[in-house]
Amino acid sequence: GEVTKSDVAIASVTPGTTILAFNCAANFAAMEDARISGVPIEYYSIVYDAIESVESRMQEVLSPTPEGEYVGSAIVQEVFNIGGTGNIAGSKCQDGIIKKGSNVRVMRGDKILIESKVLSLRNFKAEVDQITTGDECGIGLLNYEDFQPGDIIESYVETKK
């Protein structure tokens, strides 16, 4: 149904909330309350546009940590068991950079599995300090070996509060 005053009242409780209206309008009283409360109302008639809006908002909230600034990510393509060392993530840098010693989090789907640090970073057989977009590498993390193909390793720099 249409956006009502009660929808606006509920949305105004949480700062930064936006009301998404799909194939409906807002009544005049609700629009006036939204303007006064500073709650934006966005209208959609195409479901894919509404979904894209929600996904982009979720990425802003989820990525990467409240105290971190996103630096780059790599996708795990294969897992290698290196005797004595443990499992290494055979990965490809999707964007940005991954540095040895940097803070990372491992994500599987929409779940954060662990936050760790890059312990080893290899490009073919050479130990390297960083990799950039398009490079393939082996990534070893501090206290984590449970990689699966498709996992995302996101690198971030901690920012001071």
CSV table of N, CA, C and O in Angstrom, one decimal, residues 60-152:
chain,number,residue,atom,x,y,z
A,60,GLU,N,27.6,-0.5,1.6
A,60,GLU,CA,28.1,0.6,2.3
A,60,GLU,C,28.2,0.3,3.8
A,60,GLU,O,29.1,0.7,4.5
A,61,VAL,N,27.2,-0.4,4.3
A,61,VAL,CA,27.1,-0.8,5.7
A,61,VAL,C,28.1,-1.9,6.0
A,61,VAL,O,28.8,-1.9,7.1
A,62,LEU,N,28.2,-2.9,5.1
A,62,LEU,CA,29.0,-4.1,5.4
A,62,LEU,C,30.5,-3.9,5.1
A,62,LEU,O,31.3,-4.7,5.6
A,63,SER,N,30.9,-3.0,4.3
A,63,SER,CA,32.2,-3.0,3.8
A,63,SER,C,33.1,-1.9,4.4
A,63,SER,O,32.7,-0.8,4.4
A,64,PRO,N,34.3,-2.2,4.7
A,64,PRO,CA,34.8,-3.5,5.3
A,64,PRO,C,34.6,-3.6,6.8
A,64,PRO,O,34.1,-4.5,7.3
A,65,THR,N,34.9,-2.5,7.5
A,65,THR,CA,34.7,-2.5,9.0
A,65,THR,C,34.4,-1.0,9.3
A,65,THR,O,34.8,-0.1,8.6
A,66,PRO,N,33.7,-0.8,10.4
A,66,PRO,CA,33.4,0.6,10.8
A,66,PRO,C,34.7,1.4,11.0
A,66,PRO,O,34.7,2.6,10.8
A,67,GLU,N,35.8,0.7,11.4
A,67,GLU,CA,37.1,1.4,11.7
A,67,GLU,C,38.0,1.3,10.5
A,67,GLU,O,39.2,1.6,10.7
A,68,GLY,N,37.6,0.8,9.4
A,68,GLY,CA,38.6,0.5,8.3
A,68,GLY,C,38.2,1.2,7.0
A,68,GLY,O,37.0,1.4,6.7
A,69,GLU,N,39.2,1.4,6.2
A,69,GLU,CA,39.0,2.0,4.9
A,69,GLU,C,39.4,0.9,3.9
A,69,GLU,O,40.5,0.4,3.9
A,70,TYR,N,38.5,0.6,3.0
A,70,TYR,CA,38.7,-0.5,2.0
A,70,TYR,C,39.9,-0.2,1.1
A,70,TYR,O,40.1,0.9,0.7
A,71,VAL,N,40.8,-1.2,0.9
A,71,VAL,CA,42.0,-1.0,0.1
A,71,VAL,C,41.9,-1.9,-1.2
A,71,VAL,O,42.3,-1.5,-2.3
A,72,GLY,N,41.4,-3.1,-1.1
A,72,GLY,CA,41.4,-4.0,-2.2
A,72,GLY,C,40.8,-5.4,-1.8
A,72,GLY,O,40.6,-5.6,-0.7
A,73,SER,N,40.6,-6.2,-2.8
A,73,SER,CA,40.1,-7.6,-2.6
A,73,SER,C,40.6,-8.6,-3.5
A,73,SER,O,41.1,-8.2,-4.6
A,74,ALA,N,40.6,-9.8,-3.1
A,74,ALA,CA,41.1,-10.9,-3.9
A,74,ALA,C,40.0,-12.0,-3.8
A,74,ALA,O,39.4,-12.2,-2.7
A,75,ILE,N,39.8,-12.8,-4.8
A,75,ILE,CA,38.9,-14.0,-4.8
A,75,ILE,C,39.8,-15.2,-4.8
A,75,ILE,O,40.7,-15.4,-5.5
A,76,VAL,N,39.4,-16.2,-3.8
A,76,VAL,CA,40.1,-17.4,-3.7
A,76,VAL,C,39.6,-18.3,-4.9
A,76,VAL,O,38.4,-18.6,-5.1
A,77,GLN,N,40.6,-18.8,-5.7
A,77,GLN,CA,40.3,-19.6,-6.8
A,77,GLN,C,40.6,-21.1,-6.5
A,77,GLN,O,39.9,-22.0,-7.0
A,78,GLU,N,41.6,-21.3,-5.7
A,78,GLU,CA,42.0,-22.7,-5.4
A,78,GLU,C,42.7,-22.7,-4.0
A,78,GLU,O,43.3,-21.7,-3.7
A,79,VAL,N,42.6,-23.8,-3.3
A,79,VAL,CA,43.3,-23.9,-2.0
A,79,VAL,C,44.4,-24.9,-2.1
A,79,VAL,O,44.2,-26.0,-2.6
A,80,PHE,N,45.6,-24.5,-1.7
A,80,PHE,CA,46.8,-25.4,-1.8
A,80,PHE,C,47.2,-25.7,-0.3
A,80,PHE,O,47.3,-24.9,0.5
A,81,ASN,N,47.5,-27.0,-0.1
A,81,ASN,CA,48.0,-27.5,1.2
A,81,ASN,C,49.5,-27.6,1.0
A,81,ASN,O,50.0,-28.4,0.3
A,82,ILE,N,50.2,-26.7,1.7
A,82,ILE,CA,51.7,-26.7,1.7
A,82,ILE,C,52.1,-27.3,3.0
A,82,ILE,O,51.8,-26.9,4.1
A,83,GLY,N,52.9,-28.5,2.8
A,83,GLY,CA,53.3,-29.2,4.0
A,83,GLY,C,54.1,-28.3,4.9
A,83,GLY,O,55.0,-27.6,4.6
A,84,GLY,N,53.7,-28.4,6.2
A,84,GLY,CA,54.4,-27.6,7.3
A,84,GLY,C,53.8,-26.2,7.4
A,84,GLY,O,53.9,-25.6,8.5
A,85,THR,N,53.3,-25.7,6.3
A,85,THR,CA,52.8,-24.3,6.4
A,85,THR,C,51.3,-24.3,6.6
A,85,THR,O,50.8,-23.4,7.2
A,86,GLY,N,50.6,-25.2,6.0
A,86,GLY,CA,49.2,-25.3,6.0
A,86,GLY,C,48.5,-24.9,4.7
A,86,GLY,O,49.2,-24.9,3.7
A,87,ASN,N,47.3,-24.5,4.8
A,87,ASN,CA,46.6,-24.1,3.6
A,87,ASN,C,46.8,-22.7,3.1
A,87,ASN,O,46.9,-21.8,4.0
A,88,ILE,N,47.1,-22.5,1.8
A,88,ILE,CA,47.3,-21.2,1.2
A,88,ILE,C,46.2,-21.0,0.2
A,88,ILE,O,45.8,-21.9,-0.5
A,89,ALA,N,45.7,-19.7,0.2
A,89,ALA,CA,44.6,-19.4,-0.8
A,89,ALA,C,45.2,-18.9,-2.1
A,89,ALA,O,45.8,-17.9,-2.2
A,90,GLY,N,45.1,-19.8,-3.1
A,90,GLY,CA,45.5,-19.4,-4.5
A,90,GLY,C,44.4,-18.4,-5.0
A,90,GLY,O,43.3,-18.8,-5.2
A,91,SER,N,44.8,-17.1,-5.1
A,91,SER,CA,43.8,-16.1,-5.3
A,91,SER,C,44.2,-15.2,-6.5
A,91,SER,O,45.3,-15.2,-7.0
A,92,LYS,N,43.2,-14.4,-6.9
A,92,LYS,CA,43.4,-13.3,-7.9
A,92,LYS,C,42.9,-12.0,-7.4
A,92,LYS,O,41.8,-11.9,-6.9
A,93,CYS,N,43.7,-11.0,-7.4
A,93,CYS,CA,43.3,-9.7,-7.0
A,93,CYS,C,42.3,-9.1,-7.9
A,93,CYS,O,42.5,-8.9,-9.1
A,94,GLN,N,41.1,-8.8,-7.3
A,94,GLN,CA,40.0,-8.3,-8.1
A,94,GLN,C,40.1,-6.8,-8.3
A,94,GLN,O,39.8,-6.2,-9.4
A,95,ASP,N,40.5,-6.1,-7.3
A,95,ASP,CA,40.7,-4.6,-7.4
A,95,ASP,C,41.5,-4.1,-6.2
A,95,ASP,O,41.7,-4.8,-5.2
A,96,GLY,N,42.1,-2.9,-6.4
A,96,GLY,CA,42.9,-2.3,-5.4
A,96,GLY,C,44.2,-3.1,-5.2
A,96,GLY,O,44.8,-3.7,-6.2
A,97,ILE,N,44.7,-3.1,-4.0
A,97,ILE,CA,46.0,-3.8,-3.7
A,97,ILE,C,45.8,-4.6,-2.4
A,97,ILE,O,45.0,-4.3,-1.6
A,98,ILE,N,46.6,-5.7,-2.3
A,98,ILE,CA,46.7,-6.5,-1.1
A,98,ILE,C,48.2,-6.4,-0.7
A,98,ILE,O,49.1,-6.7,-1.5
A,99,LYS,N,48.5,-6.0,0.5
A,99,LYS,CA,49.9,-5.9,1.0
A,99,LYS,C,50.2,-6.9,2.1
A,99,LYS,O,49.3,-7.3,2.9
A,100,LYS,N,51.4,-7.4,2.1
A,100,LYS,CA,51.8,-8.3,3.2
A,100,LYS,C,51.7,-7.5,4.5
A,100,LYS,O,52.1,-6.4,4.6
A,101,GLY,N,51.2,-8.2,5.5
A,101,GLY,CA,51.0,-7.5,6.8
A,101,GLY,C,49.7,-6.7,7.0
A,101,GLY,O,49.4,-6.2,8.1
A,102,SER,N,49.0,-6.6,5.9
A,102,SER,CA,47.8,-5.8,6.0
A,102,SER,C,46.6,-6.5,6.7
A,102,SER,O,46.6,-7.7,6.8
A,103,ASN,N,45.7,-5.7,7.2
A,103,ASN,CA,44.5,-6.3,7.8
A,103,ASN,C,43.6,-6.7,6.7
A,103,ASN,O,43.4,-6.1,5.7
A,104,VAL,N,43.0,-7.9,6.9
A,104,VAL,CA,42.0,-8.5,6.0
A,104,VAL,C,40.9,-9.1,6.7
A,104,VAL,O,41.0,-9.4,7.9
A,105,ARG,N,39.8,-9.3,6.0
A,105,ARG,CA,38.7,-10.2,6.5
A,105,ARG,C,38.3,-11.1,5.4
A,105,ARG,O,38.4,-10.8,4.2
A,106,VAL,N,38.0,-12.3,5.8
A,106,VAL,CA,37.6,-13.3,4.8
A,106,VAL,C,36.1,-13.4,4.8
A,106,VAL,O,35.5,-13.6,5.9
A,107,MET,N,35.5,-13.3,3.6
A,107,MET,CA,34.0,-13.4,3.5
A,107,MET,C,33.6,-14.6,2.7
A,107,MET,O,34.2,-14.8,1.6
A,108,ARG,N,32.6,-15.2,3.1
A,108,ARG,CA,32.0,-16.3,2.3
A,108,ARG,C,30.5,-16.0,2.2
A,108,ARG,O,29.8,-15.9,3.2
A,109,GLY,N,30.1,-15.6,1.0
A,109,GLY,CA,28.8,-15.1,0.8
A,109,GLY,C,28.6,-13.8,1.5
A,109,GLY,O,29.4,-12.9,1.3
A,110,ASP,N,27.7,-13.6,2.4
A,110,ASP,CA,27.5,-12.4,3.1
A,110,ASP,C,28.0,-12.4,4.5
A,110,ASP,O,27.7,-11.6,5.3
A,111,LYS,N,28.7,-13.5,4.8
A,111,LYS,CA,29.2,-13.7,6.2
A,111,LYS,C,30.7,-13.4,6.3
A,111,LYS,O,31.5,-13.8,5.5
A,112,ILE,N,31.1,-12.7,7.3
A,112,ILE,CA,32.5,-12.4,7.6
A,112,ILE,C,32.9,-13.6,8.5
A,112,ILE,O,32.4,-13.8,9.6
A,113,LEU,N,33.9,-14.4,8.0
A,113,LEU,CA,34.4,-15.6,8.7
A,113,LEU,C,35.4,-15.2,9.7
A,113,LEU,O,35.4,-15.8,10.8
A,114,ILE,N,36.4,-14.3,9.4
A,114,ILE,CA,37.4,-14.0,10.3
A,114,ILE,C,38.1,-12.7,9.8
A,114,ILE,O,38.1,-12.3,8.7
A,115,GLU,N,38.6,-11.9,10.8
A,115,GLU,CA,39.5,-10.8,10.5
A,115,GLU,C,40.9,-11.2,10.9
A,115,GLU,O,41.1,-11.8,12.0
A,116,SER,N,41.8,-11.0,10.0
A,116,SER,CA,43.2,-11.5,10.3
A,116,SER,C,44.2,-10.5,9.6
A,116,SER,O,43.9,-9.4,9.3
A,117,LYS,N,45.4,-11.0,9.5
A,117,LYS,CA,46.5,-10.3,8.8
A,117,LYS,C,47.1,-11.2,7.8
A,117,LYS,O,47.2,-12.4,7.9
A,118,VAL,N,47.7,-10.6,6.7
A,118,VAL,CA,48.4,-11.3,5.7
A,118,VAL,C,49.7,-11.7,6.2
A,118,VAL,O,50.6,-10.8,6.5
A,119,LEU,N,50.0,-13.0,6.3
A,119,LEU,CA,51.2,-13.5,6.9
A,119,LEU,C,52.2,-13.7,5.7
A,119,LEU,O,53.4,-13.3,5.9
A,120,SER,N,51.8,-14.3,4.6
A,120,SER,CA,52.7,-14.5,3.5
A,120,SER,C,51.9,-14.1,2.2
A,120,SER,O,50.7,-14.3,2.1
A,121,LEU,N,52.7,-13.6,1.3
A,121,LEU,CA,52.1,-13.2,0.0
A,121,LEU,C,53.1,-13.6,-1.1
A,121,LEU,O,54.2,-13.1,-1.1
A,122,ARG,N,52.7,-14.5,-2.0
A,122,ARG,CA,53.6,-14.9,-3.0
A,122,ARG,C,53.0,-14.7,-4.4
A,122,ARG,O,51.8,-15.0,-4.6
A,123,ASN,N,53.8,-14.3,-5.4
A,123,ASN,CA,53.4,-14.3,-6.8
A,123,ASN,C,54.3,-15.3,-7.4
A,123,ASN,O,55.5,-15.2,-7.5
A,124,PHE,N,53.6,-16.4,-7.9
A,124,PHE,CA,54.3,-17.6,-8.3
A,124,PHE,C,55.2,-18.1,-7.2
A,124,PHE,O,54.7,-18.3,-6.1
A,125,LYS,N,56.5,-18.2,-7.3
A,125,LYS,CA,57.3,-18.7,-6.2
A,125,LYS,C,58.0,-17.6,-5.4
A,125,LYS,O,58.6,-17.8,-4.4
A,126,ALA,N,57.9,-16.4,-5.9
A,126,ALA,CA,58.6,-15.2,-5.2
A,126,ALA,C,57.7,-14.6,-4.1
A,126,ALA,O,56.6,-14.3,-4.3
A,127,GLU,N,58.3,-14.4,-3.0
A,127,GLU,CA,57.7,-13.6,-1.9
A,127,GLU,C,57.6,-12.2,-2.3
A,127,GLU,O,58.6,-11.6,-2.7
A,128,VAL,N,56.4,-11.6,-2.2
A,128,VAL,CA,56.3,-10.2,-2.7
A,128,VAL,C,55.7,-9.4,-1.5
A,128,VAL,O,55.1,-9.9,-0.6
A,129,ASP,N,55.8,-8.0,-1.6
A,129,ASP,CA,55.3,-7.2,-0.6
A,129,ASP,C,53.8,-6.8,-0.8
A,129,ASP,O,53.1,-6.5,0.1
A,130,GLN,N,53.4,-6.8,-2.1
A,130,GLN,CA,52.1,-6.4,-2.5
A,130,GLN,C,51.7,-7.0,-3.8
A,130,GLN,O,52.6,-7.3,-4.6
A,131,ILE,N,50.4,-7.1,-4.1
A,131,ILE,CA,49.9,-7.5,-5.4
A,131,ILE,C,48.8,-6.4,-5.8
A,131,ILE,O,48.2,-5.8,-4.9
A,132,THR,N,48.6,-6.3,-7.1
A,132,THR,CA,47.6,-5.3,-7.6
A,132,THR,C,46.6,-6.0,-8.4
A,132,THR,O,46.7,-7.2,-8.7
A,133,THR,N,45.6,-5.3,-8.9
A,133,THR,CA,44.5,-5.8,-9.7
A,133,THR,C,45.0,-6.6,-10.8
A,133,THR,O,45.9,-6.3,-11.6
A,134,GLY,N,44.4,-7.8,-10.9
A,134,GLY,CA,44.7,-8.8,-12.0
A,134,GLY,C,45.8,-9.8,-11.7
A,134,GLY,O,45.9,-10.8,-12.3
A,135,ASP,N,46.6,-9.5,-10.6
A,135,ASP,CA,47.7,-10.4,-10.3
A,135,ASP,C,47.2,-11.7,-9.6
A,135,ASP,O,46.2,-11.6,-8.8
A,136,GLU,N,47.8,-12.8,-9.9
A,136,GLU,CA,47.5,-14.0,-9.1
A,136,GLU,C,48.5,-14.2,-8.1
A,136,GLU,O,49.7,-13.8,-8.2
A,137,CYS,N,48.1,-14.8,-6.9
A,137,CYS,CA,49.0,-14.9,-5.8
A,137,CYS,C,48.6,-16.0,-4.9
A,137,CYS,O,47.5,-16.6,-5.0
A,138,GLY,N,49.5,-16.3,-3.9
A,138,GLY,CA,49.2,-17.2,-2.8
A,138,GLY,C,49.1,-16.4,-1.6
A,138,GLY,O,50.1,-15.6,-1.3
A,139,ILE,N,48.0,-16.5,-0.8
A,139,ILE,CA,47.9,-15.7,0.4
A,139,ILE,C,47.8,-16.6,1.6
A,139,ILE,O,46.9,-17.5,1.6
A,140,GLY,N,48.7,-16.4,2.6
A,140,GLY,CA,48.6,-17.1,3.8
A,140,GLY,C,48.2,-16.1,4.9
A,140,GLY,O,48.8,-15.0,5.0
A,141,LEU,N,47.3,-16.5,5.8
A,141,LEU,CA,46.8,-15.6,6.8
A,141,LEU,C,47.2,-16.1,8.2
A,141,LEU,O,47.4,-17.3,8.4
A,142,LEU,N,47.3,-15.2,9.1
A,142,LEU,CA,47.6,-15.5,10.5
A,142,LEU,C,46.4,-16.2,11.1
A,142,LEU,O,45.3,-15.7,11.1
A,143,ASN,N,46.7,-17.4,11.6
A,143,ASN,CA,45.7,-18.2,12.4
A,143,ASN,C,44.4,-18.5,11.6
A,143,ASN,O,43.3,-18.6,12.1
A,144,TYR,N,44.5,-18.7,10.2
A,144,TYR,CA,43.3,-19.1,9.5
A,144,TYR,C,43.8,-19.8,8.2
A,144,TYR,O,44.6,-19.4,7.5
A,145,GLU,N,43.1,-21.0,8.0
A,145,GLU,CA,43.4,-21.9,6.9
A,145,GLU,C,42.2,-22.4,6.2
A,145,GLU,O,42.3,-23.2,5.2
A,146,ASP,N,41.0,-22.2,6.7
A,146,ASP,CA,39.8,-22.8,6.2
A,146,ASP,C,39.2,-22.1,4.9
A,146,ASP,O,38.1,-21.8,4.9
A,147,PHE,N,40.1,-21.9,3.9
A,147,PHE,CA,39.6,-21.3,2.7
A,147,PHE,C,38.8,-22.2,1.9
A,147,PHE,O,39.0,-23.4,1.9
A,148,GLN,N,37.9,-21.6,1.1
A,148,GLN,CA,37.2,-22.4,0.0
A,148,GLN,C,37.2,-21.5,-1.2
A,148,GLN,O,37.1,-20.3,-1.1
A,149,PRO,N,37.2,-22.2,-2.4
A,149,PRO,CA,37.1,-21.4,-3.6
A,149,PRO,C,35.8,-20.5,-3.6
A,149,PRO,O,34.8,-20.9,-3.2
A,150,GLY,N,36.0,-19.3,-4.0
A,150,GLY,CA,34.9,-18.3,-4.0
A,150,GLY,C,34.9,-17.4,-2.8
A,150,GLY,O,34.2,-16.3,-2.8
A,151,ASP,N,35.7,-17.7,-1.8
A,151,ASP,CA,35.8,-16.8,-0.7
A,151,ASP,C,36.4,-15.5,-1.1
A,151,ASP,O,37.2,-15.5,-2.1
A,152,ILE,N,36.1,-14.4,-0.5
A,152,ILE,CA,36.6,-13.1,-0.8
A,152,ILE,C,37.5,-12.6,0.3
A,152,ILE,O,37.1,-12.7,1.5
